[in-house]
Amino acid sequence: MNIKRSLALSVMVVAGLSMTACFSDDSTLGVDKIGTIEVVTGMEDTSYIATAFIGEVLEIKPEVTTTLDESELSYEWTLLSDKTGSIDANGDTIQPQVIGNSKYLAYTVDAPAGQYQIRYAITVNDGGYTLITATDLSVVTEFSQGFYILKESADGNTDMDMYSAGGNLSQNIISNTTGAALSGKPYSITPNYGQFYINPDNDQMEATNTMVVITEDKQMGVYRTTDMLQIFDQNSILFDGAAEGEQPYLLNRSGWYSQYFTSEGMRYGMTASMGSPTSGKYGFVSDQVHGSKFFICDYMNSMGGFFVWDEVNKDILWANYNMYFEPIINMEYGEEYSKGLTDWECLSIGYSAMDYVANFILNNTKTGARRLYLASGGMMASSLNALVELDPASHMAKATAYSTNVNQAKYIYCVDGGKLYACNLNSDTYAEIDVNLAGIGSGEEITYVSNQFFQPTWDYTDDSFDYLVVGTQKGNEYHIYMYNMVGGMPSGDPVISFGGDGKVAGVRYINQGYSENDLGMMAFSLMYTIVD
């Protein structure tokens, strides 16, 4: 697939040029006329997005007027990354990559996924004058940016599909890239930004973005999102390997820390924003908390505070940024209402950024009764705001899937009887509202819901969105519908719609442009806080 674009490059009357904070620039620019060269001013676009390794050709056509003959001019296009100018493993300085020597650029994109700057230099051969302009380029791969769909295959195992930034659906990518799906039904899926590992391409310790998939059969795959290379499994991620019968729960990033929860306990380490590169393996285990897939970051404590359900001890816990765990309590309910809940199981954790309140839905495995907990966290302590025994006749008490609106309204979404409802937490009676959805196909039953959003804290991208995501099932085929929202309710027809084989178990988004600055400054502001 060849996608061609054109751009009129402008000349800036400045002494230096720095397109983004991550690029250094020692170039010197002239005025808008050098001799008899004039580059027409005005940008048609300010940046590009291109997909690597699929034959896409990026074309940039600057409008240049000159009285000189073409033979008197030289052209050079160079590509710079955040590593340009640094020292490589051999002690050499990494140079800009020359990607063209003609007046117009026609570059078959083959750079690794990442953020780049393209520079265009016109040199007058007689006298050596050079005029330089620049633009930004974001390079993605088919796997590096988009929505990942965790699913159960027809034979009861775990695979994954991916809907890319370019609108292409890749199906069964675990089995297609590794030769087999992961055994067992799906348990959890999480994006993990800045995952440390030893890059097999150069034997160097580096950080990369990964998608982490865990099954109920104690299997785990940690996949590099640039190419879906599996860099860890449940044994290789530990220095001593997994214990016999050890069930992985969640590998997740929270601010400064990366936590790995299993049935044996929790292991954690510093992340790329705070520590030097490591092998990415985990060592000593803390049995203070065992965790589960039910985890959510605390907005008020962006340095790493979070809520988690401990599947082994049956506790609802909150942790501050020093990884100190405590039950959520208040004077009315006491500790026993959130700790040692032997007969209870967690069905959902959600979070509202409108009032900084987390919610937990628990089910009594003996009686079928369900509870709603509302809790808040702070810099050093947490509190239980309310405990609600749900009406057995309510949709919330019978639902098979839940999610929470994070940014727009105080709603908990729930799926009951193949239909979608919203529980209004602003209502004294927790009133439930029918959610009307356009575009659902005939015979499709709603089985999944989540609120997926991308709202980076640094203004570097136009990729921001806030979608209500609904999954349906018809036979062994799923369909995903993503809606823009107004006040927490879907607005109009779905803006994204696609389908594949299998049963949806989770949807997660990853953006390869998300940086360590974002994660360090505001840990909550994207997808890894959304838990199914």
Coordinates of C-alpha atoms in Angstrom, one line a residue:
M1 CA 0.0 0.0 0.0
N2 CA 1.5 3.3 -1.1
I3 CA 0.2 6.5 0.5
K4 CA 1.5 9.7 -1.0
R5 CA 1.5 13.0 0.6
S6 CA 2.8 16.5 -0.3
L7 CA 4.0 19.3 1.8
A8 CA 5.1 22.9 1.1
L9 CA 8.1 23.5 3.4
S10 CA 8.5 26.9 4.9
V11 CA 11.6 28.9 5.8
M12 CA 11.9 30.4 9.3
V13 CA 14.0 33.6 9.8
V14 CA 15.5 32.2 13.0
A15 CA 18.9 31.2 14.3
G16 CA 18.1 27.7 15.4
L17 CA 15.4 25.1 14.8
S18 CA 14.0 22.7 17.3
M19 CA 10.9 20.8 16.2
T20 CA 10.4 18.9 19.4
A21 CA 12.0 18.7 22.8
C22 CA 13.6 15.3 22.2
F23 CA 15.7 16.5 19.3
S24 CA 18.9 18.5 19.5
D25 CA 19.6 20.9 16.7
D26 CA 22.9 22.6 16.0
S27 CA 21.8 23.8 12.5
T28 CA 22.0 27.4 11.4
L29 CA 19.4 28.9 9.1
G30 CA 19.8 31.7 6.7
V31 CA 17.2 34.3 5.8
D32 CA 14.4 33.5 3.5
K33 CA 16.5 34.2 0.4
I34 CA 20.0 32.9 0.0
G35 CA 21.5 34.2 -3.2
T36 CA 18.8 33.6 -5.8
I37 CA 17.1 30.7 -4.0
E38 CA 13.6 31.3 -2.6
V39 CA 11.7 28.6 -0.8
V40 CA 8.0 29.3 -0.8
T41 CA 6.8 29.9 2.7
G42 CA 3.7 28.3 4.3
M43 CA 3.1 24.8 5.8
E44 CA 0.3 22.7 4.4
D45 CA 0.8 20.2 7.2
T46 CA 2.9 20.3 10.4
S47 CA 3.6 16.6 10.7
Y48 CA 3.2 13.2 9.2
I49 CA 2.2 9.7 10.3
A50 CA 3.6 6.8 8.2
T51 CA 3.5 3.0 8.6
A52 CA 6.8 1.2 8.3
F53 CA 7.7 -2.1 6.6
I54 CA 4.6 -2.3 4.4
G55 CA 5.9 -0.5 1.3
E56 CA 4.4 2.9 2.2
V57 CA 6.0 5.7 0.3
L58 CA 6.2 9.1 2.0
E59 CA 6.3 11.9 -0.6
I60 CA 7.1 15.5 0.4
K61 CA 7.2 18.1 -2.4
P62 CA 8.6 21.5 -1.4
E63 CA 7.8 24.4 -3.7
V64 CA 11.2 25.9 -4.5
T65 CA 11.8 28.8 -6.9
T66 CA 15.2 29.8 -8.1
T67 CA 17.1 31.5 -10.9
L68 CA 19.9 29.0 -10.5
D69 CA 20.2 25.9 -12.7
E70 CA 19.4 22.6 -11.0
S71 CA 23.1 21.6 -11.5
E72 CA 24.1 24.5 -9.2
L73 CA 22.1 23.1 -6.3
S74 CA 22.4 20.0 -4.0
Y75 CA 19.6 18.5 -2.0
E76 CA 19.6 16.3 1.1
W77 CA 16.8 14.8 3.2
T78 CA 17.8 13.4 6.6
L79 CA 15.9 11.5 9.3
L80 CA 16.7 12.2 13.0
S81 CA 15.5 10.3 16.1
D82 CA 15.9 10.9 19.8
K83 CA 19.1 8.8 19.6
T84 CA 20.7 10.9 17.0
G85 CA 23.9 12.4 18.4
S86 CA 24.2 9.9 21.2
I87 CA 26.9 7.2 21.5
D88 CA 26.1 3.6 20.4
A89 CA 27.3 0.3 21.9
N90 CA 30.5 0.5 19.8
G91 CA 31.3 4.0 21.0
D92 CA 30.3 5.7 17.7
T93 CA 28.2 8.8 17.4
I94 CA 24.8 8.0 15.9
Q95 CA 24.4 10.1 12.7
P96 CA 21.3 11.3 11.0
Q97 CA 20.0 8.9 8.3
V98 CA 20.1 10.3 4.8
I99 CA 16.8 9.3 3.1
G100 CA 17.0 11.3 -0.1
N101 CA 19.2 13.5 -2.3
S102 CA 16.7 14.9 -4.7
K103 CA 14.5 18.0 -4.8
Y104 CA 11.5 15.9 -3.8
L105 CA 11.4 13.2 -1.2
A106 CA 10.1 9.7 -2.0
Y107 CA 10.9 7.7 1.1
T108 CA 9.9 4.0 1.4
V109 CA 9.4 4.0 5.2
D110 CA 11.6 1.4 6.9
A111 CA 12.5 3.1 10.2
P112 CA 11.6 1.5 13.5
A113 CA 8.4 2.8 15.2
G114 CA 9.0 6.1 17.0
Q115 CA 9.1 9.9 16.7
Y116 CA 11.4 11.5 14.1
Q117 CA 12.3 14.8 12.5
I118 CA 12.8 15.1 8.8
R119 CA 15.2 17.9 7.7
Y120 CA 15.5 19.3 4.2
A121 CA 18.7 21.0 3.2
I122 CA 19.3 23.0 -0.1
T123 CA 22.9 23.9 -0.7
V124 CA 24.3 26.3 -3.3
N125 CA 27.3 24.4 -4.6
D126 CA 29.3 27.6 -5.4
G127 CA 29.7 29.2 -1.9
G128 CA 28.3 26.4 0.3
Y129 CA 25.3 28.3 1.5
T130 CA 22.6 25.9 3.0
L131 CA 19.0 26.5 3.7
I132 CA 17.3 24.1 6.2
T133 CA 13.7 23.4 7.0
A134 CA 12.1 20.6 8.9
T135 CA 8.9 18.7 9.8
D136 CA 7.9 16.0 12.2
L137 CA 7.3 12.3 11.4
S138 CA 5.6 9.7 13.6
V139 CA 6.5 6.2 12.4
V140 CA 4.2 3.3 13.4
T141 CA 4.0 -0.3 12.5
E142 CA 0.9 -2.5 12.1
F143 CA 1.2 -3.4 15.7
S144 CA 2.7 -0.3 17.4
Q145 CA -0.5 1.8 17.7
G146 CA -4.1 0.9 17.9
F147 CA -6.6 -1.4 19.7
Y148 CA -5.7 -4.9 20.8
I149 CA -8.6 -7.3 21.3
L150 CA -8.1 -10.2 23.8
K151 CA -10.3 -13.1 22.8
E152 CA -11.2 -16.7 23.4
S153 CA -10.8 -19.0 20.4
A154 CA -13.3 -21.6 19.4
D155 CA -11.3 -24.3 21.2
G156 CA -11.2 -22.4 24.4
N157 CA -7.7 -20.9 24.2
T158 CA -6.4 -17.4 24.1
D159 CA -5.4 -15.3 21.1
M160 CA -5.4 -11.6 20.1
D161 CA -6.5 -9.4 17.3
M162 CA -5.3 -5.9 16.5
Y163 CA -7.0 -3.0 14.9
S164 CA -4.2 -0.7 13.7
A165 CA -4.0 3.1 13.5
G166 CA -4.4 2.6 9.7
G167 CA -7.7 0.9 10.1
N168 CA -6.4 -2.6 9.3
L169 CA -7.5 -5.7 11.4
S170 CA -4.9 -8.4 12.0
Q171 CA -6.4 -11.5 13.4
N172 CA -5.0 -14.3 15.6
I173 CA -1.6 -12.6 15.9
I174 CA -0.4 -14.7 18.8
S175 CA -0.8 -18.0 16.9
N176 CA 0.3 -16.4 13.6
T177 CA 3.5 -15.0 15.1
T178 CA 4.5 -17.8 17.6
G179 CA 2.9 -20.8 16.0
A180 CA 0.2 -21.4 18.6
A181 CA -2.3 -19.6 20.8
L182 CA -1.8 -19.5 24.5
S183 CA -3.4 -22.4 26.3
G184 CA -6.4 -21.7 28.5
K185 CA -9.2 -19.1 28.5
P186 CA -8.3 -15.4 28.6
Y187 CA -7.6 -13.8 32.0
S188 CA -6.1 -10.3 31.5
I189 CA -4.6 -8.0 29.0
T190 CA -2.6 -4.8 29.7
P191 CA -0.4 -2.4 27.8
N192 CA 2.9 -1.9 29.6
Y193 CA 4.8 1.3 28.6
G194 CA 8.5 1.4 29.0
Q195 CA 9.0 -2.4 29.7
F196 CA 12.7 -3.1 30.3
Y197 CA 14.2 -6.2 28.5
I198 CA 17.3 -7.3 26.7
N199 CA 16.8 -6.5 23.1
P200 CA 17.8 -9.6 21.1
D201 CA 18.5 -7.4 18.0
N202 CA 21.5 -5.8 19.7
D203 CA 21.9 -7.6 23.1
Q204 CA 21.3 -4.3 24.9
M205 CA 19.1 -3.5 27.9
E206 CA 16.4 -1.2 26.6
A207 CA 12.8 -0.1 27.3
T208 CA 10.0 -0.9 24.9
N209 CA 6.2 -0.8 24.8
T210 CA 4.5 -4.2 25.3
M211 CA 1.1 -5.9 25.4
V212 CA 0.8 -8.4 28.2
V213 CA -1.6 -11.4 27.8
I214 CA -2.3 -13.8 30.7
T215 CA -4.6 -16.9 30.6
E216 CA -6.4 -19.0 33.3
D217 CA -4.0 -21.8 32.5
K218 CA -1.0 -20.0 34.1
Q219 CA 0.3 -18.9 30.7
M220 CA 1.7 -15.4 30.0
G221 CA 3.0 -13.7 26.9
V222 CA 4.8 -10.3 26.9
Y223 CA 4.8 -9.0 23.3
R224 CA 6.9 -6.1 21.9
T225 CA 4.3 -3.9 20.1
T226 CA 6.6 -2.9 17.3
D227 CA 6.7 -6.4 15.8
M228 CA 4.8 -8.8 18.2
L229 CA 8.1 -10.5 19.3
Q230 CA 7.5 -12.4 22.5
I231 CA 10.1 -11.1 24.9
F232 CA 8.9 -12.8 28.2
D233 CA 6.7 -15.7 29.4
Q234 CA 5.7 -16.7 32.9
N235 CA 9.1 -18.4 33.5
S236 CA 11.6 -16.1 31.7
I237 CA 10.4 -13.0 33.4
L238 CA 11.6 -14.3 36.8
F239 CA 15.2 -14.9 37.7
D240 CA 14.3 -18.2 39.3
G241 CA 11.4 -19.1 37.1
A242 CA 7.8 -19.5 38.2
A243 CA 6.9 -21.6 41.2
E244 CA 5.0 -24.8 40.6
G245 CA 1.3 -23.9 40.1
E246 CA 2.0 -20.2 40.2
Q247 CA -0.8 -18.2 38.4
P248 CA 0.2 -14.9 36.8
Y249 CA -2.5 -12.2 37.4
L250 CA -1.3 -8.9 36.1
L251 CA 1.9 -7.2 34.7
N252 CA 1.2 -3.5 34.9
R253 CA 2.8 -0.1 35.1
S254 CA 1.7 2.5 37.7
G255 CA 3.7 5.7 37.6
W256 CA 7.3 5.0 38.8
Y257 CA 6.8 1.3 39.3
S258 CA 6.0 -1.8 37.3
Q259 CA 4.2 -4.4 39.3
Y260 CA 3.9 -8.1 38.6
F261 CA 1.1 -9.8 40.6
T262 CA 0.8 -13.6 40.9
S263 CA -0.7 -16.2 43.2
E264 CA 2.7 -16.2 45.0
G265 CA 2.7 -12.5 45.8
M266 CA 3.8 -9.2 44.2
R267 CA 7.2 -8.3 42.6
Y268 CA 8.0 -4.8 41.5
G269 CA 10.8 -2.6 40.0
M270 CA 11.5 0.9 38.9
T271 CA 10.5 2.0 35.5
A272 CA 12.3 3.8 32.7
S273 CA 11.4 7.2 33.9
M274 CA 13.1 6.7 37.2
G275 CA 15.8 4.0 36.8
S276 CA 18.6 2.8 34.7
P277 CA 17.9 0.0 32.1
T278 CA 17.6 -3.5 33.5
S279 CA 17.0 -7.0 32.2
G280 CA 13.3 -6.6 33.0
K281 CA 13.3 -9.7 35.1
Y282 CA 11.8 -9.8 38.6
G283 CA 13.4 -11.3 41.7
F284 CA 12.2 -11.3 45.3
V285 CA 8.5 -11.7 45.9
S286 CA 6.5 -9.9 48.6
D287 CA 3.6 -11.9 50.0
Q288 CA 2.0 -8.8 51.5
V289 CA -0.4 -8.7 48.6
H290 CA -1.1 -11.2 45.8
G291 CA -3.3 -9.0 43.6
S292 CA -5.4 -10.0 40.6
K293 CA -6.4 -8.5 37.3
F294 CA -8.7 -6.1 39.1
F295 CA -6.4 -3.1 39.5
I296 CA -6.8 0.6 38.9
C297 CA -4.5 3.6 39.2
D298 CA -5.4 6.4 41.6
Y299 CA -5.7 9.8 39.8
M300 CA -5.0 11.8 42.9
N301 CA -1.7 10.0 43.4
S302 CA -0.1 10.0 39.9
M303 CA 3.3 8.9 41.3
G304 CA 2.0 5.3 41.7
G305 CA -0.9 4.9 44.1
F306 CA -3.5 2.3 43.2
F307 CA -6.4 0.1 44.3
V308 CA -6.2 -3.7 43.8
W309 CA -8.3 -6.7 44.7
D310 CA -6.2 -9.5 46.3
E311 CA -7.5 -12.7 44.9
V312 CA -5.7 -14.9 47.4
N313 CA -6.5 -13.1 50.7
K314 CA -9.8 -11.7 49.4
D315 CA -9.0 -8.1 50.3
I316 CA -9.8 -4.7 48.8
L317 CA -6.5 -2.8 49.2
W318 CA -5.1 0.6 48.4
A319 CA -1.4 1.4 48.0
N320 CA 0.4 4.7 48.2
Y321 CA 3.4 5.7 46.1
N322 CA 5.8 3.9 48.5
M323 CA 3.9 0.6 47.8
Y324 CA 2.5 0.5 51.4
F325 CA -0.8 -1.4 51.3
E326 CA -3.8 -1.0 53.6
P327 CA -7.5 -1.9 53.5
I328 CA -10.0 0.8 52.7
I329 CA -11.8 1.6 56.0
N330 CA -14.0 4.2 57.7
M331 CA -15.5 4.6 61.1
E332 CA -18.9 3.3 60.1
Y333 CA -18.0 0.1 58.3
G334 CA -14.6 -0.9 59.7
E335 CA -11.9 -3.1 58.2
E336 CA -13.9 -6.3 58.1
Y337 CA -16.0 -5.0 55.2
S338 CA -13.0 -4.7 52.9
K339 CA -10.6 -7.3 54.3
G340 CA -10.8 -11.1 54.5
L341 CA -13.9 -11.3 52.4
T342 CA -13.7 -15.1 52.1
D343 CA -17.1 -15.7 50.4
W344 CA -16.7 -12.9 47.9
E345 CA -15.3 -12.5 44.4
C346 CA -14.5 -9.3 42.6
L347 CA -16.4 -8.7 39.3
S348 CA -15.2 -5.2 38.4
I349 CA -13.1 -2.2 39.5
G350 CA -13.7 1.2 38.0
Y351 CA -12.8 4.8 38.5
S352 CA -14.3 8.3 38.0
A353 CA -11.9 11.1 37.4
M354 CA -14.8 13.5 38.0
D355 CA -14.7 13.0 41.8
Y356 CA -11.7 10.8 42.1
V357 CA -13.7 7.9 43.4
A358 CA -13.1 4.2 42.7
N359 CA -15.8 1.6 42.7
F360 CA -15.7 -2.1 43.3
I361 CA -18.5 -4.7 42.5
L362 CA -18.3 -7.9 44.6
N363 CA -20.4 -11.0 44.3
N364 CA -21.1 -13.4 47.2
T365 CA -20.2 -16.9 45.9
K366 CA -22.7 -18.6 48.3
T367 CA -25.8 -16.3 48.2
G368 CA -25.4 -14.5 44.9
A369 CA -25.8 -11.1 46.6
R370 CA -23.8 -8.2 45.2
R371 CA -22.2 -5.2 46.8
L372 CA -21.0 -1.8 45.4
Y373 CA -18.1 -0.2 47.3
L374 CA -17.1 3.5 46.7
A375 CA -13.7 4.5 47.9
S376 CA -11.2 7.4 47.7
G377 CA -7.4 7.5 47.8
G378 CA -5.1 10.3 48.8
M379 CA -1.4 10.9 49.1
M380 CA -1.0 8.8 52.2
A381 CA -4.4 7.3 53.1
S382 CA -7.7 5.9 51.6
S383 CA -11.3 5.8 52.8
L384 CA -14.4 3.9 52.2
N385 CA -17.1 6.4 51.2
A386 CA -20.1 4.0 50.8
L387 CA -21.1 0.4 50.8
V388 CA -24.3 -0.4 48.9
E389 CA -26.1 -3.8 49.0
L390 CA -27.4 -3.9 45.4
D391 CA -31.1 -4.6 44.8
P392 CA -31.3 -8.2 43.5
A393 CA -33.8 -7.1 40.9
S394 CA -31.5 -4.4 39.5
H395 CA -29.4 -4.8 36.3
M396 CA -26.3 -4.1 38.3
A397 CA -27.0 -7.1 40.5
K398 CA -27.5 -9.4 37.5
A399 CA -25.0 -8.0 35.0
T400 CA -22.4 -10.2 33.2
A401 CA -20.0 -7.3 32.3
Y402 CA -19.2 -3.9 33.8
S403 CA -17.2 -0.7 33.0
T404 CA -17.0 2.8 34.4
N405 CA -17.1 6.2 32.6
V406 CA -13.9 7.8 33.6
N407 CA -14.1 11.4 32.3
Q408 CA -17.6 12.5 31.3
A409 CA -20.2 11.2 33.8
K410 CA -20.6 9.3 37.0
Y411 CA -21.9 6.1 35.3
I412 CA -21.2 2.5 35.8
Y413 CA -22.1 0.6 32.6
C414 CA -23.5 -2.9 32.9
V415 CA -24.6 -5.6 30.5
D416 CA -27.7 -7.6 31.5
G417 CA -29.6 -9.9 29.2
G418 CA -27.6 -8.8 26.2
K419 CA -28.5 -5.1 26.7
L420 CA -26.5 -2.2 28.0
Y421 CA -27.5 0.0 31.0
A422 CA -25.9 2.8 32.9
C423 CA -26.1 3.1 36.7
N424 CA -26.2 6.8 37.7
L425 CA -24.0 7.2 40.8
N426 CA -25.3 10.8 41.2
S427 CA -28.7 9.3 41.9
D428 CA -29.7 8.6 45.5
T429 CA -31.4 5.4 44.3
Y430 CA -28.6 4.5 41.8
A431 CA -31.1 4.8 39.0
E432 CA -30.5 2.7 35.9
I433 CA -30.8 4.1 32.3
D434 CA -31.2 2.2 29.1
V435 CA -28.3 3.0 26.7
N436 CA -29.4 3.3 23.1
L437 CA -26.8 2.1 20.6
A438 CA -26.9 2.8 16.9
G439 CA -25.5 0.4 14.3
I440 CA -25.7 -2.9 16.1
G441 CA -26.2 -5.7 13.7
S442 CA -29.2 -8.0 13.7
G443 CA -29.0 -11.0 16.0
E444 CA -25.9 -9.7 17.8
E445 CA -25.9 -9.9 21.6
I446 CA -24.0 -7.3 23.7
T447 CA -21.4 -9.1 25.8
Y448 CA -18.7 -6.5 26.5
V449 CA -18.4 -2.9 27.5
S450 CA -15.5 -0.6 28.3
N451 CA -14.5 3.1 28.2
Q452 CA -11.3 3.4 26.3
F453 CA -9.6 6.8 26.1
F454 CA -6.4 8.5 25.2
Q455 CA -5.7 11.9 26.7
P456 CA -2.0 12.5 27.0
T457 CA -0.8 15.2 29.3
W458 CA 1.7 16.7 26.8
D459 CA 0.3 18.3 23.7
Y460 CA 2.3 16.3 21.1
T461 CA -0.5 14.5 19.3
D462 CA -3.9 14.7 17.7
D463 CA -4.7 11.1 18.7
S464 CA -6.9 12.0 21.7
F465 CA -10.2 10.2 21.9
D466 CA -12.8 9.1 24.5
Y467 CA -14.9 6.1 23.3
L468 CA -17.6 3.9 24.7
V469 CA -16.6 0.5 23.4
V470 CA -19.2 -2.2 23.0
G471 CA -18.6 -5.8 22.0
T472 CA -21.2 -8.1 20.6
Q473 CA -21.4 -11.9 19.9
K474 CA -23.1 -13.8 17.2
G475 CA -22.1 -17.5 17.0
N476 CA -18.4 -17.6 17.1
E477 CA -18.0 -14.1 15.7
Y478 CA -17.5 -10.9 17.6
H479 CA -18.0 -7.3 16.6
I480 CA -16.6 -4.2 18.2
Y481 CA -18.4 -0.8 18.1
M482 CA -16.7 2.4 19.3
Y483 CA -18.8 5.5 19.9
N484 CA -18.1 9.1 20.7
M485 CA -19.9 10.3 23.8
V486 CA -21.7 13.3 25.1
G487 CA -22.1 13.3 28.8
G488 CA -21.3 9.7 29.0
M489 CA -23.9 8.5 26.5
P490 CA -23.1 7.3 22.9
S491 CA -23.6 10.0 20.3
G492 CA -24.6 8.9 16.8
D493 CA -23.3 6.0 14.8
P494 CA -20.1 4.2 15.8
V495 CA -16.9 5.9 14.6
I496 CA -15.0 2.6 14.5
S497 CA -16.5 -0.8 13.7
F498 CA -14.9 -4.1 12.9
G499 CA -15.3 -7.8 13.7
G500 CA -13.5 -11.1 13.8
D501 CA -13.7 -14.7 15.0
G502 CA -13.8 -15.7 18.7
K503 CA -15.3 -14.2 21.9
V504 CA -14.1 -10.8 23.1
A505 CA -12.5 -10.8 26.6
G506 CA -10.9 -7.4 26.6
V507 CA -10.0 -4.3 24.5
R508 CA -6.9 -2.2 25.1
Y509 CA -5.3 0.7 23.3
I510 CA -1.6 1.5 22.9
N511 CA 0.0 4.6 21.4
Q512 CA 3.7 4.4 20.5
G513 CA 4.1 8.1 20.8
Y514 CA 3.3 8.1 24.6
S515 CA 6.4 9.1 26.5
E516 CA 8.1 8.7 29.8
N517 CA 7.3 12.4 30.5
D518 CA 3.6 11.5 30.3
L519 CA 3.9 8.5 32.5
G520 CA 5.9 10.3 35.1
M521 CA 3.9 13.5 35.3
M522 CA 0.4 12.1 35.2
A523 CA 0.2 8.3 35.5
F524 CA -3.6 8.0 35.3
S525 CA -4.3 9.6 32.0
L526 CA -4.8 6.5 29.8
M527 CA -5.6 3.0 29.1
Y528 CA -3.9 0.8 31.6
T529 CA -6.3 2.1 34.3
I530 CA -9.2 0.5 32.4
V531 CA -9.8 -3.0 33.7
D532 CA -12.4 -5.6 32.6

